Amino acid sequence: MEMAEMTGVSLKRGCFAVEDNDSAAPAEETKKQKVSESCLIQGQDGLDSDCVPSRENEAVPPEAVGTGEGKKNSDATLEEEEEDGLSEEGEEEEEAESFADMMKHGLTELDVGITKFVSSHEGFSGILKERYSDFVVHEIGKDGKISHLDDLSVPVDEEDPSEEVFTVLTAEEKQQLEELQLFKNKETSVAIEVIEDTKEKRTIIHQAIKSLFPGLETKTEDREGRKYIVAYHAAGRKALANPRKHSWPKSRGSYCHFVLYKENKDTMDAINVLSKYLRVKPNIFSYMGTKDKRAITVQEIAVLKISAQRLAHLNKCLMNFKLGNFSYQKNPLKLGELQGNHFTVVLRNITGTDDQVQEAMNSLKEIGFINYYGMQRFGTTAVPTYQVGRAILQNSWTEVMDLILKPRSGAEKGYLVKCREEWAKTKDPAAALRKLPVKRCVEGQLLRGLSKYGMKNIVSAFGIIPRNNRLMYIHSYQSYVWNNMVSKRIEDYGLKPVPGDLVLKGATATYIEEEDVNSWSIHDVVMPLPGFDVIYPKHKICEAYREMLTADNLDIDNMRHKIRDYSLSGAYRKIVIRPQNVSWEVVAYDDPKIPLFNTDVDDLEGKPPPVFASEGKYRALKMDFSLPPSTYATMAIREVLKMDTSIKNQTQLNTTWLR
């Protein structure tokens, strides 16, 4: 087994952008989430009640608990509406240029300790096209099965209401009911006249209001000889987040599990969209792992007391989403229960010979790749997230504030530039906040906290930022240390176990002793993320950890923080990962825009798989492989191509890669 240093490899037009095992890496194509026009028209006509989203302020996604693997490492964007790519072809040149300017100040792999390869084959270039459809992720569930969307049918349930509940209410009635549901007016009830007064018609209206507007109760009243269905609040504001218990059949499991197929949307945004259309809070959804935006992803979701019938109805309304494989279960899903993800990736316009590709893919299958944290872990702007994390651990709160708010080199969204300039000039959080049309970005949240708590209480001001976003910073610092230490470990000892290395026995880390060194392989060796509850290798890498943390004014022997949230217990991570279920093929094609494999939706629609010619203008490498949780597909593909995966490096090589 040989080890190779990082070497520069030319990259042609295109972007290398892939997704880690629980989140998608930045890619270049933006295809905005849309609601089909026909459904909007239906909703306005009162024909399709679930096709009109709630106008409630966008619900904040439930906080994930865990390592933050699936979070977006950008200070600038937490908003669903914010898109960081191109929406109009005419903007491409200007956007590409400004993005290139920004990336001149970004990070390279060398900046975050990514320097080694495990194989010695010659690298070659390839493009993960701006088509996000060239990157598909299928979740592997706790039972080891790969999730697929292959069944759109709804389980037959006699207790489900008639399909008429989706069409019985007019647009005006829906608007009145939504305003009542969301406490947006002073009215305490809404009365709907029953024009065709039959018991069946009244029943359908009762069912429509209760199922489509959670939190509302109904009753029938006679007014001057006319029948009215009166909707009113039963349980106050909490009812919206807690679906009515007595409206759910007792024989049915409380959770509807379904497979969510989504394009170019991360999991949090997808759940926000679904909750808007269902008029419920997003915290009634659960999932095993977050999938980021720039890909087609397929994963399992569970939702509390929303019927498969209602969920399936959303398939008529939403583009870039499909819901299916419905079942009722007793329990929700839990973060971390997944066994991993299966990736299908196309690298287009490859330059490698068939022999080069064969050698590279055989190495990936037999040896694997260094389990580095990928570039998306460290942010995409001139201020890396690990620098903020380091300042938090140092208790340097003024520096934390400055790193997040100070002006940055390179291009940024205009309103952020103005906000930062105002902050630098006045140090007035309220004045800087007024420059932000989007207040829920990290900068906006911190400024709001500073306005509330004052400049002398930065800790409390920073605490307004959601916990997972705060922890993202210190996890980024841990990852930065780990990457650097693993590179040094491989530099000093190569790709074989040595005495003093660490391996896991169960969940416990133990040392490799001289006499049993041959009992282990490099795939067993782990390295610690720094913390108060880990041990370090018994060789010179231990001293390297100490030196690195000391240089950052941190005490490796005291990783507890006086603020409990920021105390690092540490963890262990394998240094080399061998993917499972690896397969590949090289295909020839002429049209760079044609899909090179079918998605689940293509198969459901009966589209025939693509047919390839024996020769073509271009060649593509189609790869399939499975990875465990918290590993980065970027790093697997980096090993194949032998190239720097940072956007900065690619942009320097070709500033028009966004086209």
XYZ file of C-alpha atoms in Angstrom:
659
model
C 0.000 0.000 0.000
C 1.538 3.290 -1.081
C 0.978 6.826 -0.001
C 1.081 9.831 -2.260
C 1.451 13.548 -1.680
C -1.128 16.009 -2.942
C -0.328 17.123 -6.472
C -1.894 19.797 -8.628
C -4.188 18.477 -11.331
C -5.790 20.613 -13.992
C -9.533 20.950 -13.885
C -11.654 21.719 -16.884
C -14.870 23.680 -16.970
C -17.338 22.583 -14.356
C -17.557 22.279 -10.632
C -16.457 19.526 -8.357
C -19.295 19.515 -5.907
C -20.621 16.564 -4.024
C -22.392 15.714 -0.850
C -21.030 14.296 2.341
C -22.755 11.332 3.855
C -25.313 13.391 5.675
C -25.250 16.564 3.676
C -24.755 17.811 0.154
C -21.699 19.810 -0.639
C -21.964 23.098 -2.449
C -22.688 22.701 -6.134
C -23.201 25.254 -8.776
C -26.616 24.816 -10.318
C -29.559 26.481 -8.651
C -32.999 25.378 -9.594
C -35.444 27.225 -7.392
C -38.192 25.331 -5.617
C -41.459 26.042 -7.361
C -45.092 25.330 -6.872
C -46.696 24.209 -10.090
C -48.782 26.983 -11.625
C -51.705 24.701 -12.177
C -51.855 23.868 -8.499
C -51.680 27.526 -7.522
C -54.615 28.200 -9.796
C -56.468 25.262 -8.307
C -55.819 26.531 -4.832
C -57.030 30.017 -5.680
C -60.220 28.554 -7.058
C -60.782 26.579 -3.928
C -60.210 23.286 -5.680
C -57.094 22.183 -3.905
C -56.772 23.296 -0.323
C -53.418 21.666 0.414
C -51.861 23.340 -2.626
C -51.887 26.750 -0.983
C -49.110 27.216 1.569
C -49.640 28.811 4.917
C -48.603 32.462 5.031
C -47.321 31.984 8.548
C -43.710 33.130 8.954
C -41.408 30.344 7.910
C -41.208 27.883 10.730
C -37.789 27.383 12.235
C -36.615 23.817 11.584
C -36.235 21.539 14.584
C -32.725 21.503 15.983
C -30.782 18.388 15.218
C -28.794 16.811 17.991
C -25.513 15.182 17.129
C -22.271 16.209 15.546
C -23.629 18.786 13.174
C -22.525 16.795 10.152
C -25.436 17.930 8.112
C -25.280 21.680 8.776
C -24.445 24.266 6.162
C -21.182 25.935 7.009
C -22.001 29.443 5.881
C -22.524 32.458 8.082
C -24.674 34.062 5.465
C -27.588 31.732 4.765
C -30.209 30.149 6.913
C -33.156 31.276 4.809
C -35.108 29.010 2.499
C -35.677 31.886 0.107
C -32.004 32.708 -0.287
C -30.450 31.046 -3.291
C -26.703 31.084 -3.784
C -26.606 30.071 -7.443
C -28.030 31.275 -10.702
C -31.686 31.659 -11.519
C -31.469 33.346 -14.917
C -29.107 32.525 -17.748
C -28.471 36.209 -18.355
C -26.943 36.565 -14.897
C -24.462 33.742 -15.309
C -21.437 35.724 -16.462
C -21.768 38.387 -13.773
C -22.483 35.805 -11.064
C -19.592 33.605 -12.146
C -17.229 36.545 -12.029
C -18.335 37.687 -8.577
C -18.232 34.147 -7.251
C -14.725 33.760 -8.629
C -13.745 36.994 -6.872
C -15.131 35.669 -3.610
C -13.393 32.338 -3.965
C -10.002 33.982 -4.438
C -10.187 34.543 -0.701
C -11.576 31.109 0.146
C -9.870 28.034 1.518
C -7.806 25.374 -0.227
C -7.419 21.812 1.025
C -3.951 22.684 2.296
C -5.503 25.347 4.561
C -7.521 22.702 6.420
C -4.917 19.937 6.598
C -6.005 17.836 3.602
C -2.698 16.875 1.967
C -2.335 13.088 1.543
C -3.607 10.312 -0.709
C -3.528 6.563 -0.081
C -2.938 5.476 -3.679
C -0.159 6.084 -6.177
C -2.134 6.103 -9.431
C -1.924 9.078 -11.761
C -4.784 11.514 -11.339
C -7.059 12.741 -14.115
C -9.634 15.474 -14.489
C -13.385 15.137 -14.603
C -16.419 17.342 -14.116
C -19.245 16.805 -11.708
C -21.535 18.794 -13.971
C -23.616 21.768 -12.961
C -26.460 19.255 -13.260
C -27.224 18.357 -9.648
C -28.908 15.287 -11.141
C -25.404 13.861 -11.652
C -25.264 13.327 -7.899
C -27.849 11.096 -6.228
C -27.965 9.989 -2.599
C -30.088 7.138 -1.247
C -30.273 6.767 2.515
C -29.407 3.386 4.027
C -31.842 2.702 6.866
C -31.186 1.080 10.220
C -32.214 -2.266 8.697
C -29.453 -1.917 6.083
C -31.885 -1.411 3.194
C -31.342 1.354 0.663
C -34.326 3.732 0.531
C -36.043 3.986 -2.843
C -39.160 5.796 -3.954
C -40.975 3.085 -5.880
C -44.600 3.173 -4.688
C -46.894 6.221 -4.740
C -50.028 4.364 -3.589
C -51.841 5.352 -0.405
C -52.616 2.650 2.200
C -56.311 1.844 2.126
C -57.955 3.117 5.299
C -61.714 3.255 5.739
C -61.320 5.983 8.362
C -59.744 8.447 5.908
C -62.112 11.259 4.886
C -63.443 11.646 1.358
C -61.223 13.254 -1.284
C -63.818 16.067 -1.297
C -62.201 17.553 1.820
C -59.505 18.953 -0.461
C -61.981 20.807 -2.723
C -65.026 21.718 -0.608
C -63.701 25.045 0.743
C -63.417 28.213 -1.359
C -60.257 30.298 -1.514
C -61.887 33.017 0.610
C -62.977 30.485 3.230
C -59.478 29.011 3.341
C -57.973 32.448 3.851
C -60.380 33.226 6.706
C -59.704 29.865 8.359
C -55.947 30.256 8.051
C -56.056 33.715 9.625
C -58.157 32.295 12.452
C -55.831 29.313 12.869
C -52.740 31.543 13.030
C -54.343 34.158 15.314
C -53.944 36.816 12.622
C -57.196 38.657 13.316
C -59.389 39.542 16.263
C -62.170 37.162 15.270
C -62.780 34.227 17.601
C -64.590 32.121 15.008
C -65.357 31.736 11.321
C -68.821 30.736 10.109
C -69.211 28.902 6.793
C -72.704 28.640 5.355
C -73.739 25.196 4.147
C -75.291 25.934 0.749
C -76.403 22.383 -0.045
C -77.569 21.361 3.396
C -77.197 17.633 3.729
C -75.624 15.666 6.551
C -72.990 14.362 4.144
C -72.051 17.887 3.022
C -71.808 19.110 6.627
C -69.630 16.130 7.542
C -67.207 16.854 4.689
C -66.893 20.523 5.748
C -66.261 19.490 9.372
C -63.596 17.041 8.212
C -61.983 19.557 5.848
C -61.588 22.225 8.526
C -60.262 19.837 11.187
C -57.824 18.027 8.924
C -56.535 20.991 6.903
C -56.368 23.507 9.758
C -54.988 21.728 12.848
C -55.995 23.396 16.107
C -59.503 24.346 14.986
C -62.690 22.704 16.230
C -66.089 22.901 14.544
C -69.749 22.907 15.446
C -73.034 23.248 13.508
C -75.306 26.223 14.234
C -78.744 27.338 12.954
C -78.894 31.044 12.143
C -82.165 32.472 10.817
C -83.112 29.171 9.247
C -79.710 28.584 7.639
C -77.093 26.035 8.607
C -73.520 27.184 9.372
C -70.380 25.305 10.267
C -68.577 27.415 12.883
C -64.806 26.996 13.295
C -63.125 28.118 16.507
C -59.971 27.566 18.550
C -60.118 24.695 21.004
C -56.753 24.646 22.726
C -54.995 27.955 22.138
C -51.723 28.486 20.293
C -50.230 25.126 21.282
C -52.800 23.285 19.189
C -50.966 24.119 15.985
C -47.892 22.161 17.104
C -49.867 19.325 18.667
C -52.286 17.637 16.260
C -55.633 16.763 17.777
C -55.413 13.459 19.596
C -59.029 12.426 19.293
C -59.112 12.860 15.490
C -56.640 10.014 14.849
C -57.842 6.398 14.599
C -56.719 4.459 17.673
C -55.887 1.376 15.622
C -53.414 3.277 13.444
C -49.793 3.968 14.345
C -49.297 7.598 15.359
C -46.582 8.251 12.780
C -46.840 8.168 9.032
C -43.476 7.123 7.604
C -42.747 7.982 3.984
C -39.900 8.186 1.499
C -39.087 11.730 0.407
C -37.493 12.247 -3.011
C -36.234 15.801 -3.416
C -34.194 17.765 -5.908
C -31.973 20.713 -5.005
C -33.440 21.213 -1.514
C -31.880 20.410 1.819
C -33.813 18.432 4.413
C -34.585 21.398 6.670
C -35.908 23.493 3.790
C -37.943 20.550 2.504
C -39.586 20.063 5.891
C -40.319 23.790 6.081
C -42.043 23.583 2.700
C -44.077 20.512 3.688
C -45.090 22.077 7.019
C -46.254 25.244 5.259
C -48.496 23.313 2.895
C -49.827 21.080 5.656
C -50.229 24.072 8.023
C -48.365 22.420 10.865
C -45.159 23.125 12.780
C -42.011 21.432 11.441
C -41.165 19.863 14.803
C -43.713 17.099 14.185
C -41.394 15.719 11.467
C -38.469 13.413 12.257
C -35.653 11.913 10.189
C -32.451 9.890 10.560
C -30.041 12.249 8.812
C -30.023 15.593 7.059
C -29.333 15.731 3.353
C -28.067 18.993 1.987
C -29.211 20.888 -1.052
C -27.125 20.248 -4.144
C -28.221 16.786 -5.171
C -31.136 14.477 -5.739
C -31.693 12.719 -2.430
C -33.988 9.950 -1.233
C -34.587 9.488 2.496
C -37.161 8.337 5.023
C -39.219 10.891 6.960
C -41.818 10.391 9.699
C -44.582 12.821 10.664
C -46.948 12.787 13.624
C -50.635 12.241 12.875
C -50.725 13.430 9.286
C -52.400 10.876 7.046
C -50.804 9.319 3.984
C -53.793 10.637 2.059
C -52.884 14.260 2.879
C -49.188 13.685 2.228
C -49.842 12.034 -1.135
C -52.011 14.991 -2.097
C -48.891 17.195 -1.998
C -47.544 15.307 -5.019
C -50.066 17.289 -7.082
C -48.780 20.592 -5.759
C -45.009 20.547 -5.385
C -42.318 20.372 -8.017
C -38.953 18.795 -7.234
C -40.561 16.711 -4.462
C -42.192 13.296 -4.488
C -43.612 11.455 -1.472
C -44.384 7.749 -1.404
C -43.852 4.356 0.208
C -46.274 5.302 2.984
C -46.769 3.246 6.132
C -48.088 3.855 9.642
C -45.725 3.138 12.534
C -45.803 3.511 16.314
C -42.537 5.433 16.617
C -40.818 8.426 14.993
C -37.351 8.317 13.432
C -34.257 9.300 15.375
C -31.173 11.161 14.221
C -28.240 8.841 13.692
C -30.273 5.662 13.198
C -29.221 5.393 9.565
C -26.426 3.031 8.550
C -25.117 5.391 5.897
C -25.855 6.511 2.369
C -25.494 5.060 -1.106
C -24.129 7.424 -3.760
C -24.512 7.422 -7.522
C -22.136 9.977 -9.031
C -21.325 10.906 -12.613
C -17.998 12.550 -13.427
C -18.331 13.939 -16.946
C -15.757 14.631 -19.615
C -13.049 12.589 -17.908
C -9.523 12.668 -19.318
C -8.229 9.449 -17.779
C -7.578 6.395 -19.904
C -9.537 3.224 -19.248
C -6.478 1.821 -17.484
C -6.177 4.900 -15.266
C -9.848 4.701 -14.337
C -9.563 0.981 -13.615
C -6.535 1.506 -11.370
C -8.150 4.414 -9.524
C -11.447 2.626 -8.904
C -9.783 -0.630 -7.878
C -7.770 1.334 -5.325
C -10.933 2.990 -3.994
C -12.624 -0.408 -3.699
C -9.704 -2.267 -2.109
C -7.947 0.410 -0.031
C -10.379 3.307 0.244
C -9.599 6.925 1.028
C -8.414 9.093 3.913
C -11.445 9.957 6.002
C -10.838 13.708 6.000
C -13.556 16.174 6.861
C -14.470 17.718 3.498
C -14.191 21.363 2.508
C -17.878 22.053 3.154
C -17.142 21.523 6.850
C -15.164 24.760 6.973
C -17.349 27.282 5.165
C -17.052 28.989 1.805
C -16.164 32.563 2.783
C -12.969 34.396 3.684
C -13.568 33.718 7.390
C -13.392 29.948 7.989
C -15.803 28.526 10.533
C -12.945 26.877 12.445
C -11.533 30.326 13.286
C -14.810 31.263 14.971
C -14.796 27.909 16.784
C -11.267 28.472 18.038
C -12.236 31.908 19.390
C -15.230 30.391 21.219
C -12.998 27.775 22.854
C -10.515 30.507 23.807
C -13.379 32.442 25.426
C -12.456 35.371 23.162
C -15.968 36.690 22.659
C -15.023 40.024 21.137
C -13.100 38.100 18.485
C -16.107 35.807 17.910
C -18.265 38.877 17.314
C -15.705 40.496 15.010
C -15.083 37.363 12.954
C -18.792 36.971 12.242
C -19.583 40.646 11.611
C -16.460 42.308 10.227
C -16.128 43.149 6.500
C -14.713 40.277 4.453
C -12.531 40.064 1.400
C -14.210 38.998 -1.794
C -17.721 39.232 -3.149
C -20.756 38.807 -0.903
C -24.441 39.511 -1.165
C -24.919 43.276 -1.348
C -26.986 43.619 1.787
C -24.378 41.714 3.807
C -21.618 43.999 2.521
C -23.660 47.048 3.584
C -24.427 45.482 6.958
C -20.737 44.774 7.606
C -19.712 48.262 6.484
C -22.263 49.804 8.833
C -21.013 47.633 11.676
C -17.370 48.546 11.036
C -18.260 52.251 10.903
C -20.656 52.565 13.858
C -20.457 49.385 15.961
C -24.209 49.992 16.352
C -26.032 46.617 16.168
C -29.437 48.200 15.549
C -28.103 50.307 12.666
C -26.316 47.323 11.109
C -29.435 45.171 11.524
C -31.484 47.710 9.560
C -29.253 47.016 6.545
C -30.371 43.370 6.515
C -33.613 42.482 4.721
C -33.074 38.905 5.886
C -32.877 38.869 9.673
C -32.546 35.122 10.248
C -29.022 34.775 8.917
C -26.339 34.265 11.571
C -25.251 37.899 11.275
C -28.815 39.084 11.803
C -29.341 36.839 14.819
C -26.107 38.002 16.455
C -26.945 41.670 15.838
C -30.396 41.125 17.285
C -28.767 39.561 20.346
C -26.347 42.488 20.704
C -29.255 44.930 20.463
C -31.087 43.022 23.192
C -28.249 42.256 25.611
C -25.727 44.992 24.840
C -22.112 44.941 23.741
C -20.887 43.894 27.178
C -22.837 40.635 27.090
C -21.678 39.029 23.844
C -22.098 35.524 25.313
C -25.858 35.986 25.714
C -26.112 37.745 22.352
C -24.338 34.839 20.629
C -26.685 32.458 22.455
C -29.616 33.742 20.372
C -28.159 31.837 17.410
C -29.688 28.304 17.326
C -27.612 25.833 19.323
C -26.695 23.642 16.393
C -25.350 26.579 14.432
C -23.253 27.643 17.425
C -21.873 24.134 17.886
C -21.085 23.972 14.171
C -18.232 26.396 14.782
C -16.482 24.377 17.477
C -17.048 21.115 15.611
C -15.363 22.789 12.643
C -12.333 23.533 14.815
C -12.205 19.916 16.000
C -12.331 18.796 12.359
C -9.537 21.206 11.452
C -7.304 19.738 14.157
C -8.212 16.166 13.182
C -7.416 16.694 9.493
C -4.016 18.172 10.294
C -3.150 15.435 12.780
C -4.165 12.630 10.418
C -1.994 14.087 7.668
C 0.920 14.181 10.094
C 0.196 10.618 11.285
C 0.291 9.361 7.687
C 3.364 11.462 6.925
C 5.270 9.984 9.873
C 4.050 6.372 9.909
C 2.496 5.650 6.521
C -0.531 3.459 5.907
C 0.086 0.643 8.355
C -0.720 0.275 12.057
C 2.123 1.002 14.467
C 2.498 0.512 18.229
C 0.801 3.360 20.061
C -1.972 3.781 17.493
C -5.556 3.671 18.731
C -8.257 1.152 17.782
C -11.787 0.696 19.060
C -12.921 -2.355 20.979
C -16.635 -1.789 21.126
C -16.902 1.901 22.027
C -13.643 1.928 23.991
C -10.356 3.135 22.520
C -7.301 1.003 23.289
C -3.653 1.108 22.243
C -2.030 -1.212 19.732
C 0.836 -2.978 21.476
C 4.029 -4.156 19.774
C 3.125 -7.831 20.023
C -0.311 -7.538 18.371
C 0.415 -4.910 15.700
C -0.076 -7.513 12.952
C -3.597 -8.227 14.214
C -4.833 -4.868 12.989
C -5.054 -3.029 9.661
C -5.017 0.659 8.798
C -8.800 0.431 8.462
C -9.036 -0.264 12.204
C -6.965 2.724 13.330
C -8.803 5.725 14.790
C -7.668 9.206 15.739
C -9.322 11.413 18.378
C -11.118 14.683 17.881
C -9.778 16.753 20.792
C -11.821 16.726 23.988
C -11.823 15.977 27.710
C -13.025 12.376 27.330
C -10.576 10.931 24.797
C -7.082 9.469 24.887
C -4.324 10.295 22.421
C -1.905 8.019 20.536
C 1.191 6.812 22.406
C 3.661 8.090 19.852
C 4.858 11.481 18.649
C 1.452 12.402 17.218
C 0.306 12.900 20.819
C 2.837 15.692 21.184
C 1.734 17.101 17.817
C -1.833 17.458 19.161
C -0.479 19.232 22.247
C 1.681 21.586 20.187
C -1.163 22.502 17.826
C -3.605 23.292 20.641
C -0.948 25.161 22.627
C -0.223 27.310 19.570
C -3.960 28.125 19.559
C -3.839 29.069 23.280
C -5.838 26.012 24.286
C -5.032 23.458 26.990
C -5.324 19.902 25.719
C -5.616 18.708 29.338
C -8.583 20.961 30.036
C -11.112 20.961 27.217
C -14.020 21.807 29.508
C -15.469 25.245 28.870
C -17.064 27.371 31.554
C -20.141 27.416 29.317
C -21.250 23.798 29.265
C -22.457 23.837 25.655
C -18.934 24.577 24.487
C -17.189 21.856 26.483
C -15.726 19.292 24.089
C -15.871 15.658 25.134
C -14.168 14.534 21.923
C -14.743 11.455 19.769
C -12.886 8.909 17.631
C -12.868 8.684 13.862
C -11.382 6.056 11.538
C -8.533 7.441 9.474
C -9.121 5.339 6.334
C -12.541 4.321 5.031
C -13.162 1.568 2.508
C -16.451 2.150 0.648
C -18.871 -0.744 0.209
C -20.853 -1.801 -2.864
C -18.376 -0.110 -5.212
C -19.104 -0.387 -8.934
C -18.354 1.770 -11.937
C -18.557 2.045 -15.691
C -17.175 4.417 -18.309
C -19.777 5.556 -20.836
C -19.550 7.564 -24.058
C -21.984 10.394 -24.856
C -22.352 13.357 -27.210
C -24.857 15.684 -25.521
C -23.522 17.150 -22.241
C -27.072 17.850 -21.055
C -28.530 14.359 -21.262
C -28.983 12.372 -18.037
C -26.654 9.392 -17.835
C -28.805 7.290 -15.499
C -32.415 7.056 -14.348
C -33.663 8.412 -11.026
C -36.408 6.790 -8.935
C -38.937 9.209 -10.443
C -37.769 8.341 -13.961
C -38.368 4.669 -13.177
C -41.806 5.411 -11.696
C -42.720 7.291 -14.858
C -41.547 4.369 -16.978
C -38.727 6.214 -18.734
C -36.349 3.814 -20.466
C -32.760 3.884 -19.190
C -30.274 5.803 -21.371
C -28.607 3.877 -24.177
C -24.934 4.620 -24.787
C -23.004 4.460 -28.019
C -19.709 2.607 -28.227
C -18.062 5.905 -29.135
C -18.933 9.512 -28.380
C -17.640 13.039 -28.122
C -17.190 12.736 -24.355
C -16.543 10.041 -21.764
C -18.036 9.902 -18.276
C -17.277 7.839 -15.195
C -20.398 6.619 -13.417
C -19.620 5.521 -9.851
C -21.717 3.768 -7.224
C -20.598 3.306 -3.616
C -21.907 3.217 -0.052
C -20.416 5.108 2.897
C -21.065 5.015 6.646
C -22.505 8.111 8.372
C -20.393 11.249 8.741
C -18.019 10.494 5.889
C -17.576 12.747 2.891
C -18.141 11.580 -0.670
C -16.002 14.525 -1.772
C -13.018 12.833 -0.186
C -13.713 9.530 -1.974
C -13.892 11.270 -5.357
C -10.803 13.349 -4.507
C -8.908 10.070 -4.103
C -10.050 8.907 -7.541
C -9.225 12.128 -9.404
C -6.225 13.219 -7.286
C -7.390 16.810 -7.228
C -7.992 19.640 -4.783
C -11.732 19.707 -4.126
C -11.835 23.287 -2.833
C -13.972 25.712 -4.787
C -11.118 28.217 -4.588
C -8.762 25.909 -6.469
C -11.318 25.115 -9.132
C -12.255 28.754 -9.565
C -8.632 29.781 -9.990
C -8.256 27.162 -12.705
C -11.383 28.285 -14.507
C -13.371 31.294 -13.372
C -16.316 30.438 -15.632
C -17.098 27.078 -14.067
C -20.561 28.296 -13.073
C -21.724 28.408 -16.689
